[in-house]
Short mmCIF file of N, CA, C and O and ligand atoms in Angstrom, two decimals:
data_model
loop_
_atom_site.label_atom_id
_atom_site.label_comp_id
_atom_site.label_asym_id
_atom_site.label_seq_id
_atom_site.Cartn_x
_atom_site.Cartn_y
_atom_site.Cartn_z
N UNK I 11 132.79 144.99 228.18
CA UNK I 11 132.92 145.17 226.74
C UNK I 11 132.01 146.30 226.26
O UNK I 11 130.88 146.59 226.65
N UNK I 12 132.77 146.87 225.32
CA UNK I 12 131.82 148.14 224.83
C UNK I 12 131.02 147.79 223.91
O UNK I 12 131.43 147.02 223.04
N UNK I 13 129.10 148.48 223.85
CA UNK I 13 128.62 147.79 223.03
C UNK I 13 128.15 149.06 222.48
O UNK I 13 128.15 149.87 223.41
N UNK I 14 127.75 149.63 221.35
CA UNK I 14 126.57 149.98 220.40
C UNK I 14 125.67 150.62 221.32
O UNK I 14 125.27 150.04 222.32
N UNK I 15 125.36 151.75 221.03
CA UNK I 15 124.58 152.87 221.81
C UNK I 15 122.93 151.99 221.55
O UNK I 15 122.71 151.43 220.47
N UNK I 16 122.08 151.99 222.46
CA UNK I 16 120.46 151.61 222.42
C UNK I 16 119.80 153.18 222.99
O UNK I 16 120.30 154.27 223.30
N UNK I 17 118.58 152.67 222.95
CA UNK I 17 117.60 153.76 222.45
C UNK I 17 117.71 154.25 223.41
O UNK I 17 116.94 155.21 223.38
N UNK I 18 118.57 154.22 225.03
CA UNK I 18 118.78 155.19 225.92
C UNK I 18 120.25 156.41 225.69
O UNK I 18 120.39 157.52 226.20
N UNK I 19 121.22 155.63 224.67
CA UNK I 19 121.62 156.59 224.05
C UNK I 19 121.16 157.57 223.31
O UNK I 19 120.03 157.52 222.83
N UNK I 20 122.22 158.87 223.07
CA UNK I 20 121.81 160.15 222.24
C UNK I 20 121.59 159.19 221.07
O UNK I 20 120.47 158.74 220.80
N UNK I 21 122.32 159.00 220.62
CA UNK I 21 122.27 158.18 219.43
C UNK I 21 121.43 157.12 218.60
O UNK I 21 121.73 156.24 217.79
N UNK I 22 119.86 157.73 219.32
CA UNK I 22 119.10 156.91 219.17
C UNK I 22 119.03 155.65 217.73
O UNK I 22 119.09 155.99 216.55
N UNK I 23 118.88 154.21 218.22
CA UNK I 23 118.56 153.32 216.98
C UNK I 23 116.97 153.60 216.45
O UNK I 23 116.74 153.49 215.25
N UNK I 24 116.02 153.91 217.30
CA UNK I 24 114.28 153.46 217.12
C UNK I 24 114.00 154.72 216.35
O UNK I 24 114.40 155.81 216.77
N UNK I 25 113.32 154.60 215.22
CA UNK I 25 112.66 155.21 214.41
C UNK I 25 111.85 156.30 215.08
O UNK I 25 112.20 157.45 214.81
N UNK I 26 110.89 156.14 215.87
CA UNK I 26 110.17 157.09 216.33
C UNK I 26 111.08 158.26 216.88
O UNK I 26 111.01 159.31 216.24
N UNK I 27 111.91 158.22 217.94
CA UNK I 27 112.86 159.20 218.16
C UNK I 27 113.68 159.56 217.32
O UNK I 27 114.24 160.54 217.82
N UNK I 28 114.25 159.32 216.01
CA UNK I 28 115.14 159.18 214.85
C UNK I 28 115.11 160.63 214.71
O UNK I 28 113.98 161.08 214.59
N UNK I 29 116.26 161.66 214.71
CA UNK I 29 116.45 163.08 214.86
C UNK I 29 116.28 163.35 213.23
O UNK I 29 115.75 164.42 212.92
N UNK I 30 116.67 162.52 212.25
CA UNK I 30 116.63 162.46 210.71
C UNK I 30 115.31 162.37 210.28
O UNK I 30 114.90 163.27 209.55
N UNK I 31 114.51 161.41 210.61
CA UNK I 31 113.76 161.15 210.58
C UNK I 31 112.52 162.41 210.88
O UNK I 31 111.47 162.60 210.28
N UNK I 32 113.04 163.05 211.89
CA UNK I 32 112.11 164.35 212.24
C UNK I 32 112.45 165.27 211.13
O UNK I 32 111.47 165.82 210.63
N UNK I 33 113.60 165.55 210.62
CA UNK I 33 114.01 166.20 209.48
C UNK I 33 113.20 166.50 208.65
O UNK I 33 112.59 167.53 208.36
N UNK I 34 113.24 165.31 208.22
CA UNK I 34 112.56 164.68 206.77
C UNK I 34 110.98 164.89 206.91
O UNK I 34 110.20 164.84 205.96
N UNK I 35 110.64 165.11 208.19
CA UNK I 35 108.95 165.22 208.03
C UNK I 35 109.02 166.52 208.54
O UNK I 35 107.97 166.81 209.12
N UNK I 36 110.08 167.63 208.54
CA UNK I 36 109.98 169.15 208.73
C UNK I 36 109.49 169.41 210.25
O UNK I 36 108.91 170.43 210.63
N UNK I 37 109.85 168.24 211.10
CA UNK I 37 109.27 168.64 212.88
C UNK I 37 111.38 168.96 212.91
O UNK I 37 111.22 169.49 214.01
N UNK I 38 112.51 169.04 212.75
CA UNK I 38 113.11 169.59 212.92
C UNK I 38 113.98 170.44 211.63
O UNK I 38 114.34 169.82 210.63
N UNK I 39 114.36 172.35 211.84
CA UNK I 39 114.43 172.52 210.81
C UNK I 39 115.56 172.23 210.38
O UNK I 39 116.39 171.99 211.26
N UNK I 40 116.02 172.12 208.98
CA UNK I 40 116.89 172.23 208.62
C UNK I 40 117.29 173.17 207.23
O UNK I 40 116.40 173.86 206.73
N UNK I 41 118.78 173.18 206.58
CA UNK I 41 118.95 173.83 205.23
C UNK I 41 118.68 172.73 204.28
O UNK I 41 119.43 171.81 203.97
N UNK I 42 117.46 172.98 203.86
CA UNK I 42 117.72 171.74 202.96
C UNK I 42 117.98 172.08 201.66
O UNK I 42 117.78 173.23 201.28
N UNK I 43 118.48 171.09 200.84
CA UNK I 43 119.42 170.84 199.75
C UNK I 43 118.64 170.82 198.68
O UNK I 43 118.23 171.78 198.03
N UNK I 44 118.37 169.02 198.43
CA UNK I 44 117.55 168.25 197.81
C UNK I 44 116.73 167.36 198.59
O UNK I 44 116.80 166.97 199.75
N UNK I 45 115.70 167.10 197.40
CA UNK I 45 114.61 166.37 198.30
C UNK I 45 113.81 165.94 196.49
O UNK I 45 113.61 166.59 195.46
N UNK I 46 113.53 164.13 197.03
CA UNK I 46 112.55 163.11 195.72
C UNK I 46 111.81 162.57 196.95
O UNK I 46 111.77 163.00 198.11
N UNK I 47 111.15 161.37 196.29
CA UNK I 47 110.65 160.45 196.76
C UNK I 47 111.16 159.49 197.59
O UNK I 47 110.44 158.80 198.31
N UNK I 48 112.62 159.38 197.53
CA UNK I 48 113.15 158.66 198.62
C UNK I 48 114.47 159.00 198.85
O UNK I 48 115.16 158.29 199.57
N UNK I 49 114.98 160.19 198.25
CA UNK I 49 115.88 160.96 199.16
C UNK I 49 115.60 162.45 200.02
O UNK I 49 114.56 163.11 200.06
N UNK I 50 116.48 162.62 200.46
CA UNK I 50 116.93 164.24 201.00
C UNK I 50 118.53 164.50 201.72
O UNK I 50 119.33 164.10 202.56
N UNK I 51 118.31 165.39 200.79
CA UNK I 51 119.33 166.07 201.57
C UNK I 51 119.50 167.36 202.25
O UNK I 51 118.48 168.04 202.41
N UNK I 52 120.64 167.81 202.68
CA UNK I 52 120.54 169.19 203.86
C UNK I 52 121.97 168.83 204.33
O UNK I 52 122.59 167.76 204.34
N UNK I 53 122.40 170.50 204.86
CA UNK I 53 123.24 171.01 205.38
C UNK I 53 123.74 170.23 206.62
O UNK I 53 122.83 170.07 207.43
N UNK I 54 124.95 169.68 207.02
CA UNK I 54 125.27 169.30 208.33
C UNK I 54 125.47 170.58 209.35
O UNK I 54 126.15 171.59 209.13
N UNK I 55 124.65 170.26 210.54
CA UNK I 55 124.76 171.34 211.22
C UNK I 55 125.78 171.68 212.19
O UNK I 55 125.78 172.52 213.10
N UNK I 56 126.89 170.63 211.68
CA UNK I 56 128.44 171.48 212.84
C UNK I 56 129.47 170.85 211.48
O UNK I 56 130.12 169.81 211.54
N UNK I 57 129.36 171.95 210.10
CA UNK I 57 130.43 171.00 208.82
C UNK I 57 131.51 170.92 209.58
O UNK I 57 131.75 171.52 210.63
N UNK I 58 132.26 170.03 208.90
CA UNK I 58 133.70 170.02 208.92
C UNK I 58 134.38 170.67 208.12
O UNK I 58 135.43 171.19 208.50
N UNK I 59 133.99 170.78 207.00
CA UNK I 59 134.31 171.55 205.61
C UNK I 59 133.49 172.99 204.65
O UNK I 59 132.34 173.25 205.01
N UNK I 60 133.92 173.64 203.81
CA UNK I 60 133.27 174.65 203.17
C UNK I 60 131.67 174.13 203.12
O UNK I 60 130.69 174.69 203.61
N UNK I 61 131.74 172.87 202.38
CA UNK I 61 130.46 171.84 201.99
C UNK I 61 130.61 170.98 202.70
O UNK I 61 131.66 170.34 202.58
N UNK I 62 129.82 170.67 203.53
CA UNK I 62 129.09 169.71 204.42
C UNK I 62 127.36 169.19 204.23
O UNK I 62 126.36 169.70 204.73
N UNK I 63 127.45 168.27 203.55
CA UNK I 63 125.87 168.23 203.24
C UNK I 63 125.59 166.55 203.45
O UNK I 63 126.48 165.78 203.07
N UNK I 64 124.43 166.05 204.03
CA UNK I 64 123.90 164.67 204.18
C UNK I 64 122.79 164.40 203.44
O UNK I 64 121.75 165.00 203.17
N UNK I 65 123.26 163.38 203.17
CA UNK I 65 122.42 162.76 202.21
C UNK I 65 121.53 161.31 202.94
O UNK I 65 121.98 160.50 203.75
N UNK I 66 120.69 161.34 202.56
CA UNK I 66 119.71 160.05 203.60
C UNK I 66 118.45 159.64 202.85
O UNK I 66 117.64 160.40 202.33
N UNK I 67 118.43 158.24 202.89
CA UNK I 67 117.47 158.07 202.11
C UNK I 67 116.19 158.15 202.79
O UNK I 67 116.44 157.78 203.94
N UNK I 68 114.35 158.55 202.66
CA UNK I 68 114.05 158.69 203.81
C UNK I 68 113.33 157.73 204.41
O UNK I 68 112.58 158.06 205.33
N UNK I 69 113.44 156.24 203.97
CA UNK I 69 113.27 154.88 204.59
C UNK I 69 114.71 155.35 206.00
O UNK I 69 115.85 155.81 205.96
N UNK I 70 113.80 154.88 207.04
CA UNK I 70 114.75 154.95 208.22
C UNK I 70 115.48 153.37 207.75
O UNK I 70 114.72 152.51 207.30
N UNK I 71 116.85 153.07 207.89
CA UNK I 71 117.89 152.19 208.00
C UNK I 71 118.74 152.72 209.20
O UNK I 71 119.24 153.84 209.17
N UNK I 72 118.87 152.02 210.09
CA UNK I 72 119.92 152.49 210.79
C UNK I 72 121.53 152.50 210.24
O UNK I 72 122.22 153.49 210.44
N UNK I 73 121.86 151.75 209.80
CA UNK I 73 123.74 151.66 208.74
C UNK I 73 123.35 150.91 207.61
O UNK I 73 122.24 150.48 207.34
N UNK I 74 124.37 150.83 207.02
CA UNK I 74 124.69 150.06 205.73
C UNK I 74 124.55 148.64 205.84
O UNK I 74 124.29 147.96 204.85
N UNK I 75 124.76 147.95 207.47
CA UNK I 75 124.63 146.37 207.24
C UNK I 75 123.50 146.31 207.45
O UNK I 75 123.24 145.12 207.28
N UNK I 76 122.09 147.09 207.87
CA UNK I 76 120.64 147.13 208.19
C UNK I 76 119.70 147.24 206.86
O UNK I 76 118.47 147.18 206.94
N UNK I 77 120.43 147.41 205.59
CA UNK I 77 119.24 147.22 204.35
C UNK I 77 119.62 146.25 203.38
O UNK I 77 120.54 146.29 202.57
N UNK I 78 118.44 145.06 203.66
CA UNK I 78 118.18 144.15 203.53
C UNK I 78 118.75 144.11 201.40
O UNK I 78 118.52 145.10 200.72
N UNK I 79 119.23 143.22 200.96
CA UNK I 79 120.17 143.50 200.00
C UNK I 79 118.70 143.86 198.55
O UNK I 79 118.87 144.70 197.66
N UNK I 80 117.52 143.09 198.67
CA UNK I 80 117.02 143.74 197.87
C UNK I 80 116.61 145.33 198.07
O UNK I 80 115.86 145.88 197.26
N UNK I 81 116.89 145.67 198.63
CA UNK I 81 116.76 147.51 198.86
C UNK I 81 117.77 148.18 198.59
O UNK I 81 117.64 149.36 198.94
N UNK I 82 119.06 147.85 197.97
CA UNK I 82 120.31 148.59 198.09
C UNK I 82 120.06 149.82 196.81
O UNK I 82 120.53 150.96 196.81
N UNK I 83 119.20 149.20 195.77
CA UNK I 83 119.08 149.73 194.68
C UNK I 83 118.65 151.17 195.17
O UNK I 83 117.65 151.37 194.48
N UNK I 84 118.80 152.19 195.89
CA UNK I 84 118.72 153.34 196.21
C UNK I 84 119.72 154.10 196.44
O UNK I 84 119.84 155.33 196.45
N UNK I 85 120.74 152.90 196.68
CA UNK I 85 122.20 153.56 196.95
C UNK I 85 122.62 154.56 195.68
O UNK I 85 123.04 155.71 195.80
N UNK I 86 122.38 153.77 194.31
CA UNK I 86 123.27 154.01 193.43
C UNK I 86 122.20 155.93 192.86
O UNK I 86 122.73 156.97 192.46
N UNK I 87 120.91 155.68 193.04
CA UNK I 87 120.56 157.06 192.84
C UNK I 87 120.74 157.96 193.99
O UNK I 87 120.56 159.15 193.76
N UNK I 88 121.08 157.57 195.24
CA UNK I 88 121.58 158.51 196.21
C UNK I 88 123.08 158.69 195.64
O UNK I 88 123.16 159.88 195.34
N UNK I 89 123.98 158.22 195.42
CA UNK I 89 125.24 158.44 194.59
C UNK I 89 125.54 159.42 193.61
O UNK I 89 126.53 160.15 193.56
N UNK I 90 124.51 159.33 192.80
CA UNK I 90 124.69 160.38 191.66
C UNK I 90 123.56 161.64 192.04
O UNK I 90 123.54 162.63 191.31
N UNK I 91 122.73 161.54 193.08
CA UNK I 91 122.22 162.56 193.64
C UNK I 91 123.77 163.54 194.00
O UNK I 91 124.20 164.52 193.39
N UNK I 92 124.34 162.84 195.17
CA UNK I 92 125.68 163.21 195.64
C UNK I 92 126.38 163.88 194.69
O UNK I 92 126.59 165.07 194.89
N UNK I 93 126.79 163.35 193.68
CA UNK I 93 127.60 163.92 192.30
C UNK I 93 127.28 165.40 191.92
O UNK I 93 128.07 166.33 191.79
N UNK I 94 125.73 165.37 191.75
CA UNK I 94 125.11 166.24 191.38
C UNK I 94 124.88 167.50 192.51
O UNK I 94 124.61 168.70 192.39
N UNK I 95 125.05 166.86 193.31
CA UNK I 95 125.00 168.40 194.80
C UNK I 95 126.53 168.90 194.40
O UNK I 95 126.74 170.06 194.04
N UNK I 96 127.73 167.75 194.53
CA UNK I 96 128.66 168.49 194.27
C UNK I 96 129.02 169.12 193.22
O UNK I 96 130.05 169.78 193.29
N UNK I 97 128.36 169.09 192.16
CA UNK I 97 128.50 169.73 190.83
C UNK I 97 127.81 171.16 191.14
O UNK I 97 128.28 172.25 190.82
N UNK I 98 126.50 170.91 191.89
CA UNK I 98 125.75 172.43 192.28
C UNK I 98 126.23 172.91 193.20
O UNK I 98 126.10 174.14 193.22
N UNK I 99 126.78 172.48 194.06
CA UNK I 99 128.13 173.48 195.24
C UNK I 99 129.54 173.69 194.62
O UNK I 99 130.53 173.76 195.33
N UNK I 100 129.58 173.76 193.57
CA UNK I 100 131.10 174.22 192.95
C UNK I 100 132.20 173.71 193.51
O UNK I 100 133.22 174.31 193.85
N UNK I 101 131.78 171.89 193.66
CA UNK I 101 133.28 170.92 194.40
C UNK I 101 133.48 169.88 193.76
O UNK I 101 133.99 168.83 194.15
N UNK I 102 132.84 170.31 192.24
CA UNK I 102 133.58 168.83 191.46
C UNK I 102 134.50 168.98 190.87
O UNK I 102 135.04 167.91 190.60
N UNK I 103 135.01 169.87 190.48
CA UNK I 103 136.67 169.92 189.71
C UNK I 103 137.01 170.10 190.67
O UNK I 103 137.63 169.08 190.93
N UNK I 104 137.09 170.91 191.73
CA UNK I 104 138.50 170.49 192.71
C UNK I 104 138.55 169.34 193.80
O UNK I 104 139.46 169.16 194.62
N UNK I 105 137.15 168.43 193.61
CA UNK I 105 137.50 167.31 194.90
C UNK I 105 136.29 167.43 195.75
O UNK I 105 135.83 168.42 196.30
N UNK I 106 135.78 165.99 195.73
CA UNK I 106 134.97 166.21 197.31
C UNK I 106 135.42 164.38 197.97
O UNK I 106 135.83 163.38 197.38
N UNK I 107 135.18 164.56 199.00
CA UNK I 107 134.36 162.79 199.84
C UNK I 107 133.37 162.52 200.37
O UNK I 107 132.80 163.12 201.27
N UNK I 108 133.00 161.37 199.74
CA UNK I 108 131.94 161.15 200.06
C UNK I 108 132.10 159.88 201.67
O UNK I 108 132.49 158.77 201.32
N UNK I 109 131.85 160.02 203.09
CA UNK I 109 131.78 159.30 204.12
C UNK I 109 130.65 159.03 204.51
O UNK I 109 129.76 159.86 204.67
N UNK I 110 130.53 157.26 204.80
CA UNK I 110 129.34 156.57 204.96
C UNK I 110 130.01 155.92 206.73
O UNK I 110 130.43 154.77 206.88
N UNK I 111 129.97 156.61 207.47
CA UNK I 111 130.19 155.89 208.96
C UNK I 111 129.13 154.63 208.95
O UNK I 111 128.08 154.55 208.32
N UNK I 112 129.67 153.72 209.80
CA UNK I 112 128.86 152.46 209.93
C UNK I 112 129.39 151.68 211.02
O UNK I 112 130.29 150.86 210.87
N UNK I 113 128.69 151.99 212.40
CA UNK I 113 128.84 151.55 213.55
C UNK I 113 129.73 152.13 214.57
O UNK I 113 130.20 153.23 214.30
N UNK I 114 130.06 151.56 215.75
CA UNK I 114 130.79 152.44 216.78
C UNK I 114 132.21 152.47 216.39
O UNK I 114 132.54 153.63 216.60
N UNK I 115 133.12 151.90 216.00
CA UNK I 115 134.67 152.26 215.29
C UNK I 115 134.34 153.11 214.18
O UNK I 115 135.23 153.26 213.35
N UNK I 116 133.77 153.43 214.08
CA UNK I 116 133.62 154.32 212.84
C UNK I 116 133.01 155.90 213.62
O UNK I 116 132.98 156.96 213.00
N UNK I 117 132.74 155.80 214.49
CA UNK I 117 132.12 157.13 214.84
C UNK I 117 130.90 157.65 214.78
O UNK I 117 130.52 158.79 215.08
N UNK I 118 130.18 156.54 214.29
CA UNK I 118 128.71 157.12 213.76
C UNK I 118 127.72 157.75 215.11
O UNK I 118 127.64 157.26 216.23
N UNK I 119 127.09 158.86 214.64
CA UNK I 119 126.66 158.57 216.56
C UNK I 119 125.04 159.26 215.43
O UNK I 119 124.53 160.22 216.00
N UNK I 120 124.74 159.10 214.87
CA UNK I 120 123.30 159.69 214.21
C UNK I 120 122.90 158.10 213.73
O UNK I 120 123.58 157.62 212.82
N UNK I 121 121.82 157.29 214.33
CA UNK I 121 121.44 156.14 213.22
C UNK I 121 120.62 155.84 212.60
O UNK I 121 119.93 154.86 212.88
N UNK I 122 120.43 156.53 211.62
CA UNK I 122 119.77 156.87 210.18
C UNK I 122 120.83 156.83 209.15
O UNK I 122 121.69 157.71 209.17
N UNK I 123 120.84 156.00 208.36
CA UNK I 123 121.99 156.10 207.49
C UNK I 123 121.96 157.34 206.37
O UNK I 123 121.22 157.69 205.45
N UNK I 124 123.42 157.85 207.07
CA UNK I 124 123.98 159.46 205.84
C UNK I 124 125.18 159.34 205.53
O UNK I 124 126.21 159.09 206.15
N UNK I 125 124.88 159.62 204.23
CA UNK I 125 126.58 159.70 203.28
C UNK I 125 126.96 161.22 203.75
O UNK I 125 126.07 162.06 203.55
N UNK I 126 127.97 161.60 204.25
CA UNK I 126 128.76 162.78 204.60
C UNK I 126 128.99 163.25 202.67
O UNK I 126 129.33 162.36 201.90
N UNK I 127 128.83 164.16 202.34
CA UNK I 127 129.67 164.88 201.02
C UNK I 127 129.85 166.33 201.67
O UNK I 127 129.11 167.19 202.16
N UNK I 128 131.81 166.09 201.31
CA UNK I 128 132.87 167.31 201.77
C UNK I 128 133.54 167.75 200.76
O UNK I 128 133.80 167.05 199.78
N UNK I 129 133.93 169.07 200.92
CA UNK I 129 134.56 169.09 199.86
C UNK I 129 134.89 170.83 200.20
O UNK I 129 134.26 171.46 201.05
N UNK I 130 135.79 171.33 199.51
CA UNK I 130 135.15 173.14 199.25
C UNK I 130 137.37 173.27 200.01
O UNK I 130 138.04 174.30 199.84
N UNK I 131 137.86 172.17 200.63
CA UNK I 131 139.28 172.22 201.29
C UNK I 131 139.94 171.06 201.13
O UNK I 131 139.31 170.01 201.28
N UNK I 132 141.33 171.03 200.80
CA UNK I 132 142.33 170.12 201.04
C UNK I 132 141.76 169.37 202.02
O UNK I 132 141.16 169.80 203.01
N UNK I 133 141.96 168.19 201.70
CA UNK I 133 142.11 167.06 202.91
C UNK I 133 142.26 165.80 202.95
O UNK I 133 141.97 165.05 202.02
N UNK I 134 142.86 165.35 204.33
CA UNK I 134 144.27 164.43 204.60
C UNK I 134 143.54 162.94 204.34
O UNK I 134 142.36 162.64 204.19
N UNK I 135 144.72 162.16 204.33
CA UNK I 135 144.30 160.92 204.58
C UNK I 135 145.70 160.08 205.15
O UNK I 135 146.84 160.22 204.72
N UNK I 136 145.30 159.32 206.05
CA UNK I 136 144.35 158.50 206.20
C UNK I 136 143.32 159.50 207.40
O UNK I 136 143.77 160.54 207.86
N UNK I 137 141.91 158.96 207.78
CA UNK I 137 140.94 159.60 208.19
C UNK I 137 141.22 159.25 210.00
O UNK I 137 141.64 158.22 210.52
N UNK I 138 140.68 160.90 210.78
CA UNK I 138 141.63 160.42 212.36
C UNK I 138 140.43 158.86 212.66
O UNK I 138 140.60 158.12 213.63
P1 AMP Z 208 127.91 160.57 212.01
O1 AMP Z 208 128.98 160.83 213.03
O2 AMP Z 208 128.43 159.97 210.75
O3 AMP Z 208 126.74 159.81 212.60
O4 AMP Z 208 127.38 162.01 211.58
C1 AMP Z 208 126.26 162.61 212.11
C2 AMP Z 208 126.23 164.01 211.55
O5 AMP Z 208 124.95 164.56 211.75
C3 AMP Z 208 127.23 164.95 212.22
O6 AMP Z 208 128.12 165.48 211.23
C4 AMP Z 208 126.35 166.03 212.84
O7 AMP Z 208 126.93 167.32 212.80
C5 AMP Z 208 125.09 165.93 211.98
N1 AMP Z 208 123.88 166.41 212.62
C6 AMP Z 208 123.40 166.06 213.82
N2 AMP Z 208 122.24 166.70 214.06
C7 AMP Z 208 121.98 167.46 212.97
C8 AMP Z 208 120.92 168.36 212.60
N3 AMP Z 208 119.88 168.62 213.43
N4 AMP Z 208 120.98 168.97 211.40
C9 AMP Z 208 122.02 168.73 210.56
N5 AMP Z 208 123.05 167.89 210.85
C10 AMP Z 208 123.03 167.27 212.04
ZN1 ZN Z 209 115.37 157.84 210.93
#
Protein backbone atom coordinates (compact mmCIF):
# COMPACT_ATOMS: atom_id res chain seq x y z
CA UNK A 1 0.00 0.00 0.00
CA UNK A 2 1.14 3.42 -0.85
CA UNK A 3 1.82 5.64 2.01
CA UNK A 4 2.67 9.51 2.47
CA UNK A 5 6.26 10.53 1.83
CA UNK A 6 8.42 10.65 5.60
CA UNK A 7 11.32 12.63 6.28
CA UNK A 8 13.42 10.26 3.95
CA UNK A 9 11.37 11.61 1.21
CA UNK A 10 12.11 14.86 -1.00
CA UNK A 11 9.10 15.91 0.39
CA UNK A 12 10.18 16.43 3.60
CA UNK A 13 7.28 16.44 6.70
CA UNK A 14 10.01 17.72 9.74
CA UNK A 15 10.33 21.28 10.18
CA UNK A 16 13.97 21.52 10.50
CA UNK A 17 14.57 20.34 6.84
CA UNK A 18 11.23 22.26 5.68
CA UNK A 19 12.55 23.90 2.14
CA UNK A 20 9.67 26.82 3.04
CA UNK A 21 10.61 27.11 6.04
CA UNK A 22 14.31 27.98 4.90
CA UNK A 23 12.53 30.55 2.70
CA UNK A 24 10.98 32.36 5.18
CA UNK A 25 14.19 32.75 7.29
CA UNK A 26 16.10 33.94 3.84
CA UNK A 27 18.70 30.59 4.07
CA UNK A 28 16.93 29.88 0.61
CA UNK A 29 16.46 32.70 -1.98
CA UNK A 30 13.54 33.53 -3.27
CA UNK A 31 11.16 36.43 -5.33
CA UNK A 32 9.43 37.50 -2.70
CA UNK A 33 6.04 39.06 -2.88
CA UNK A 34 4.62 39.81 0.50
CA UNK A 35 5.66 39.33 3.83
CA UNK A 36 3.63 40.30 7.89
CA UNK A 37 3.95 38.66 10.88
CA UNK A 38 2.58 35.48 9.93
CA UNK A 39 2.49 35.42 6.33
CA UNK A 40 4.72 35.36 3.12
CA UNK A 41 4.60 35.13 0.05
CA UNK A 42 6.90 34.59 -3.23
CA UNK A 43 7.15 33.50 -6.66
CA UNK A 44 6.75 29.64 -7.48
CA UNK A 45 9.85 28.57 -8.88
CA UNK A 46 8.67 26.24 -11.93
CA UNK A 47 4.85 28.56 -12.47
CA UNK A 48 2.41 26.97 -14.25
CA UNK A 49 0.91 30.21 -15.20
CA UNK A 50 1.77 34.10 -16.12
CA UNK A 51 1.25 34.41 -12.02
CA UNK A 52 2.36 31.79 -9.97
CA UNK A 53 2.81 32.94 -6.44
CA UNK A 54 2.63 30.92 -2.79
CA UNK A 55 1.33 31.94 -0.14
CA UNK A 56 2.32 30.24 3.44
CA UNK A 57 1.72 31.07 6.61
CA UNK A 58 5.12 31.10 8.47
CA UNK A 59 4.00 28.71 11.43
CA UNK A 60 5.28 25.42 9.75
CA UNK A 61 1.78 23.17 9.28
CA UNK A 62 2.37 20.50 7.17
CA UNK A 63 -1.59 20.52 5.21
CA UNK A 64 -4.80 21.77 6.02
CA UNK A 65 -5.86 18.65 8.26
CA UNK A 66 -2.49 19.53 10.56
CA UNK A 67 -3.86 23.05 12.11
CA UNK A 68 -5.36 22.41 15.04
CA UNK A 69 -9.00 24.26 14.54
CA UNK A 70 -8.22 27.04 17.03
CA UNK A 71 -5.45 28.32 14.58
CA UNK A 72 -7.46 28.41 11.37
CA UNK A 73 -8.12 32.09 12.04
CA UNK A 74 -5.05 32.88 9.70
CA UNK A 75 -6.59 31.35 6.88
CA UNK A 76 -9.08 34.05 6.32
CA UNK A 77 -6.15 36.94 6.40
CA UNK A 78 -3.99 34.72 4.18
CA UNK A 79 -7.19 34.85 1.78
CA UNK A 80 -7.54 38.36 1.34
CA UNK A 81 -3.71 38.70 1.43
CA UNK A 82 -4.27 36.39 -1.85
CA UNK A 83 -7.01 38.82 -3.23
CA UNK A 84 -4.81 41.53 -2.78
CA UNK A 85 -1.56 39.99 -4.64
CA UNK A 86 -4.03 39.33 -7.31
CA UNK A 87 -5.28 42.76 -7.50
CA UNK A 88 -1.32 43.88 -7.47
CA UNK A 89 -0.45 41.35 -10.36
CA UNK A 90 -3.19 42.65 -12.69
CA UNK A 91 -5.42 39.09 -12.34
CA UNK A 92 -8.45 40.23 -10.74
CA UNK A 93 -10.76 41.24 -13.47
CA UNK A 94 -9.79 38.60 -15.65
CA UNK A 95 -9.60 35.49 -13.16
CA UNK A 96 -7.26 33.79 -10.92
CA UNK A 97 -7.24 30.17 -8.61
CA UNK A 98 -6.53 29.88 -5.78
CA UNK A 99 -5.04 25.74 -5.05
CA UNK A 100 -4.55 24.37 -1.58
CA UNK A 101 -3.07 20.59 -2.36
CA UNK A 102 -3.54 18.42 0.73
CA UNK A 103 -1.88 15.08 0.79
CA UNK A 104 -0.68 12.38 -1.71
CA UNK A 105 -3.99 12.28 -4.23
CA UNK A 106 -3.69 15.62 -4.44
CA UNK A 107 -0.10 15.97 -5.49
CA UNK A 108 1.32 17.87 -2.80
CA UNK A 109 4.98 17.05 -2.67
CA UNK A 110 6.22 20.54 -0.58
CA UNK A 111 4.85 20.02 3.28
CA UNK A 112 4.45 23.32 4.49
CA UNK A 113 1.12 24.38 3.77
CA UNK A 114 0.76 26.84 0.33
CA UNK A 115 -2.19 28.21 -1.35
CA UNK A 116 -1.07 28.11 -5.19
CA UNK A 117 -2.59 31.77 -6.70
CA UNK A 118 -2.77 31.47 -10.77
CA UNK A 119 -3.96 33.40 -12.90
CA UNK A 120 -2.49 35.83 -15.91
CA UNK A 121 -4.27 32.46 -18.66
CA UNK A 122 -7.38 30.62 -19.49
CA UNK A 123 -7.80 27.59 -17.59
CA UNK A 124 -9.51 24.21 -17.71
CA UNK A 125 -11.43 22.37 -15.41
CA UNK A 126 -11.81 19.80 -14.10
CA UNK A 127 -8.00 19.85 -12.62
CA UNK A 128 -5.51 16.75 -14.29
P1 LIG B 1 2.63 21.32 -4.23
O1 LIG B 1 2.72 20.32 -5.34
O2 LIG B 1 1.24 21.85 -4.02
O3 LIG B 1 3.26 20.82 -2.95
O4 LIG B 1 3.46 22.59 -4.71
C1 LIG B 1 4.77 22.82 -4.37
C2 LIG B 1 5.22 24.01 -5.18
O5 LIG B 1 6.41 24.54 -4.63
C3 LIG B 1 5.52 23.67 -6.65
O6 LIG B 1 4.69 24.46 -7.50
C4 LIG B 1 6.99 24.02 -6.79
O7 LIG B 1 7.31 24.54 -8.06
C5 LIG B 1 7.19 25.03 -5.68
N1 LIG B 1 8.55 25.15 -5.19
C6 LIG B 1 9.36 24.16 -4.79
N2 LIG B 1 10.55 24.66 -4.39
C7 LIG B 1 10.47 26.01 -4.54
C8 LIG B 1 11.38 27.10 -4.29
N3 LIG B 1 12.62 26.90 -3.82
N4 LIG B 1 10.96 28.35 -4.56
C9 LIG B 1 9.71 28.57 -5.04
N5 LIG B 1 8.81 27.59 -5.29
C10 LIG B 1 9.19 26.32 -5.04
ZN1 LIG C 1 8.06 24.60 6.98
Amino acid sequence: MLSEPTSNDSGSKSMSDCIFCKIIKGEIPCQAVYEDDLIFAFDDINPQAPVHTLIIPKQHYVSLKDIPEEKMGFISHLMSTARDIAEKKGISESGFRIVLNTGRDSGQDVFHIHFHLLGGRRMSWPPG
